[in-house]
Short mmCIF file of C-alpha atoms in Angstrom, two decimals:
data_model
loop_
_atom_site.label_atom_id
_atom_site.label_comp_id
_atom_site.label_asym_id
_atom_site.label_seq_id
_atom_site.Cartn_x
_atom_site.Cartn_y
_atom_site.Cartn_z
CA MET N 13 163.56 103.69 155.12
CA PRO N 14 164.78 106.93 153.03
CA VAL N 15 162.42 108.87 152.45
CA ASN N 16 161.85 108.93 148.77
CA SER N 17 162.61 104.78 148.63
CA PRO N 18 159.71 102.48 146.27
CA ALA N 19 158.80 101.39 149.76
CA SER N 20 157.36 104.54 150.94
CA SER N 21 155.83 105.69 147.68
CA ARG N 22 154.03 102.35 147.40
CA LEU N 23 152.59 103.60 151.26
CA LYS N 24 151.52 107.07 150.35
CA LEU N 25 150.08 106.03 146.68
CA LEU N 26 147.74 102.90 149.06
CA ALA N 27 147.11 105.27 151.50
CA LEU N 28 145.76 107.60 149.13
CA PHE N 29 143.49 105.04 147.28
CA ALA N 30 142.51 103.69 150.99
CA VAL N 31 141.41 107.36 151.55
CA PHE N 32 139.37 107.53 148.45
CA LEU N 33 137.80 104.17 148.32
CA LEU N 34 137.36 103.50 151.85
CA PRO N 35 134.24 105.57 152.19
CA MET N 36 132.85 103.69 148.66
CA ALA N 37 133.20 100.60 150.33
CA VAL N 38 131.47 101.72 153.68
CA ALA N 39 128.68 103.53 151.82
CA TRP N 40 128.00 100.20 149.70
CA GLY N 41 128.28 97.78 153.03
CA MET N 42 125.66 100.31 154.77
CA VAL N 43 122.93 100.10 151.31
CA GLU N 44 123.76 96.63 150.79
CA TRP N 45 123.54 95.10 154.34
CA ARG N 46 121.66 97.83 156.41
CA TRP N 47 124.63 98.77 158.07
CA GLY N 48 124.40 102.16 160.51
CA ILE N 49 120.45 102.92 159.12
CA PRO N 50 118.21 102.97 161.71
CA GLU N 51 114.97 101.05 160.89
CA GLY N 52 112.54 103.05 163.17
CA ARG N 53 110.38 105.64 161.62
CA THR N 54 110.66 108.87 163.32
CA ALA N 55 107.00 110.77 162.85
CA HIS N 56 105.01 110.16 166.11
CA GLY N 57 101.86 109.89 164.43
CA ARG N 58 100.46 107.85 162.19
CA LEU N 59 101.08 108.05 158.50
CA THR N 60 97.64 108.29 156.69
CA PRO N 61 97.84 108.11 152.96
CA ASP N 62 94.85 106.07 152.47
CA LEU N 63 92.74 108.66 153.69
CA PRO N 64 91.31 111.07 151.26
CA PRO N 65 91.88 114.74 150.77
CA LEU N 66 90.35 117.02 152.92
CA ALA N 67 88.10 118.41 150.03
CA ASP N 68 86.66 115.12 149.99
CA TRP N 69 85.36 115.20 153.99
CA PRO N 70 81.98 114.98 154.41
CA LEU N 71 82.43 118.48 156.20
CA SER N 72 80.71 121.92 156.08
CA GLY N 73 81.89 124.88 156.60
CA VAL N 74 86.00 124.17 156.41
CA ALA N 75 88.25 127.20 156.64
CA LYS N 76 92.23 127.90 157.10
CA GLN N 77 93.40 131.18 157.82
CA GLY N 78 96.26 131.10 155.03
CA GLU N 79 96.56 129.53 151.55
CA ASP N 80 99.86 128.12 152.58
CA ASP N 81 99.14 127.22 155.54
CA TRP N 82 99.30 123.01 157.62
CA LEU N 83 96.14 122.69 159.04
CA LEU N 84 95.60 120.51 162.84
CA ALA N 85 91.94 119.24 162.35
CA PHE N 86 90.82 117.14 165.63
CA ASP N 87 87.21 115.59 165.78
CA CYS N 88 85.24 116.88 168.67
CA PRO N 89 82.08 115.50 169.28
CA ALA N 90 81.18 116.35 172.73
CA PRO N 91 82.12 119.66 174.73
CA CYS N 92 86.16 119.28 174.44
CA GLY N 93 87.66 122.58 175.98
CA GLU N 94 90.67 120.90 177.36
CA GLN N 95 91.50 119.23 174.15
CA ALA N 96 90.80 122.41 172.15
CA ASP N 97 92.85 124.25 174.68
CA ARG N 98 95.53 121.57 174.50
CA TRP N 99 96.14 122.04 170.40
CA TRP N 100 95.45 125.82 171.24
CA ARG N 101 98.52 126.13 173.48
CA LEU N 102 100.68 123.77 171.33
CA HIS N 103 99.68 126.12 167.82
CA ARG N 104 101.36 128.93 170.37
CA ALA N 105 103.96 126.77 171.39
CA LEU N 106 105.28 126.83 167.67
CA GLY N 107 106.44 130.39 167.83
CA ARG N 108 107.61 131.99 164.76
CA ASP N 109 106.19 129.19 163.01
CA ALA N 110 102.72 129.55 164.42
CA HIS N 111 101.48 131.43 161.23
CA ARG N 112 101.96 128.68 159.09
CA VAL N 113 99.72 126.15 160.80
CA SER N 114 95.74 126.76 161.17
CA ARG N 115 93.45 125.22 163.54
CA LEU N 116 90.08 123.28 162.71
CA ARG N 117 87.54 121.74 165.45
CA LEU N 118 85.23 119.46 164.00
CA GLY N 119 82.23 119.32 165.38
CA GLY N 120 81.52 120.17 168.97
CA PRO N 121 79.45 122.56 170.84
CA GLY N 122 79.87 126.05 171.65
CA ALA N 123 82.51 128.96 170.10
CA ALA N 124 86.03 127.69 168.89
CA LEU N 125 89.34 129.17 170.55
CA PRO N 126 90.49 132.38 169.65
CA GLY N 127 92.29 131.70 166.07
CA ALA N 128 90.20 128.14 165.22
CA ALA N 129 87.95 127.72 162.75
CA THR N 130 84.62 125.32 163.17
CA ALA N 131 83.46 123.09 160.92
CA GLU N 132 80.28 120.48 160.95
CA TRP N 133 80.18 116.33 159.61
CA THR N 134 77.46 116.32 157.56
CA GLU N 135 77.46 112.55 157.44
CA GLU N 136 78.98 109.60 159.57
CA ALA N 137 83.08 108.77 157.75
CA THR N 138 84.61 105.72 158.52
CA TRP N 139 87.93 107.20 159.87
CA ARG N 140 86.42 109.24 162.12
CA ALA N 141 87.06 108.75 166.18
CA PRO N 142 86.20 111.13 168.85
CA GLY N 143 89.81 113.15 169.90
CA ARG N 144 91.44 112.35 167.05
CA LEU N 145 93.64 114.81 165.53
CA TRP N 146 95.24 114.81 161.82
CA VAL N 147 97.39 117.11 160.47
CA PHE N 148 96.79 118.36 156.67
CA ASP N 149 99.79 119.37 154.50
CA PRO N 150 99.04 123.31 152.54
CA ARG N 151 97.46 121.14 149.92
CA GLY N 152 94.67 119.21 152.29
CA LYS N 153 96.25 115.74 151.95
CA PRO N 154 96.60 114.03 155.28
CA VAL N 155 99.66 114.03 156.59
CA LEU N 156 99.92 112.44 160.20
CA GLU N 157 96.89 110.99 162.43
CA TYR N 158 97.39 111.14 166.35
CA ALA N 159 95.06 109.17 168.62
CA SER N 160 93.37 111.22 171.61
CA GLU N 161 95.26 109.87 174.24
CA VAL N 162 99.14 111.24 172.10
CA GLU N 163 101.36 113.26 174.37
CA THR N 164 101.64 117.04 173.19
CA SER N 165 104.97 117.28 173.07
CA LEU N 166 105.32 114.19 170.17
CA VAL N 167 102.58 115.98 168.16
CA LEU N 168 104.90 119.46 168.68
CA GLU N 169 107.98 117.84 167.33
CA ASP N 170 106.67 116.51 164.38
CA LEU N 171 104.90 119.38 164.02
CA GLU N 172 108.34 121.68 163.89
CA ARG N 173 110.20 118.99 161.98
CA LEU N 174 107.55 119.13 159.36
CA LEU N 175 107.51 122.79 159.06
CA LYS N 176 111.58 122.51 158.91
CA ARG N 177 111.95 120.18 156.17
CA ASN N 178 108.67 122.05 154.31
CA PRO N 179 109.80 125.11 154.18
CA ALA N 180 107.36 128.49 153.10
CA PRO N 181 107.37 129.65 150.19
CA PRO N 182 109.06 132.72 149.14
CA ASP N 183 105.98 134.39 147.99
CA ALA N 184 103.87 132.97 150.88
CA ARG N 185 104.11 136.40 152.92
CA LEU N 186 102.98 138.44 149.86
CA HIS N 187 99.56 135.97 149.90
CA ARG N 188 98.94 136.95 153.53
CA GLU N 189 99.09 140.30 153.21
#
């Protein structure tokens, strides 16, 4: 077949159409028939859109280190030194993003570990559970909830993903200074 024959030109034109139309057809098939779209979730904790914001929780003495900080709050109804140490180590494992996260111990006797704040329950809440960990966004909305037996590495993975997907505001450094 000669280089400039009508059949060669048609073949080139069909290849050009395929290059542009094939990705569109594949994308339509993915949307319509859910091909290649993961069904599983990416967070290891339980999403908690039904919980009230932190400001509405029956707590006294709630504090964060920074205005734009994410908050790790864990329920500590009895001596919980091991659990407090666990979340302190997780906080340190965040590395350069550790300054974007504050820790809050809810209840429990004794002094808090360095860098953590404490708050006391003023009344019983229906969602309260011993050993539970909640992650709050900078506005105080609960994002994730973890049971007491969750692996620390899974919480770290979720926190790193949250902090990566939600970069610090450009003026956040000015707020700290």
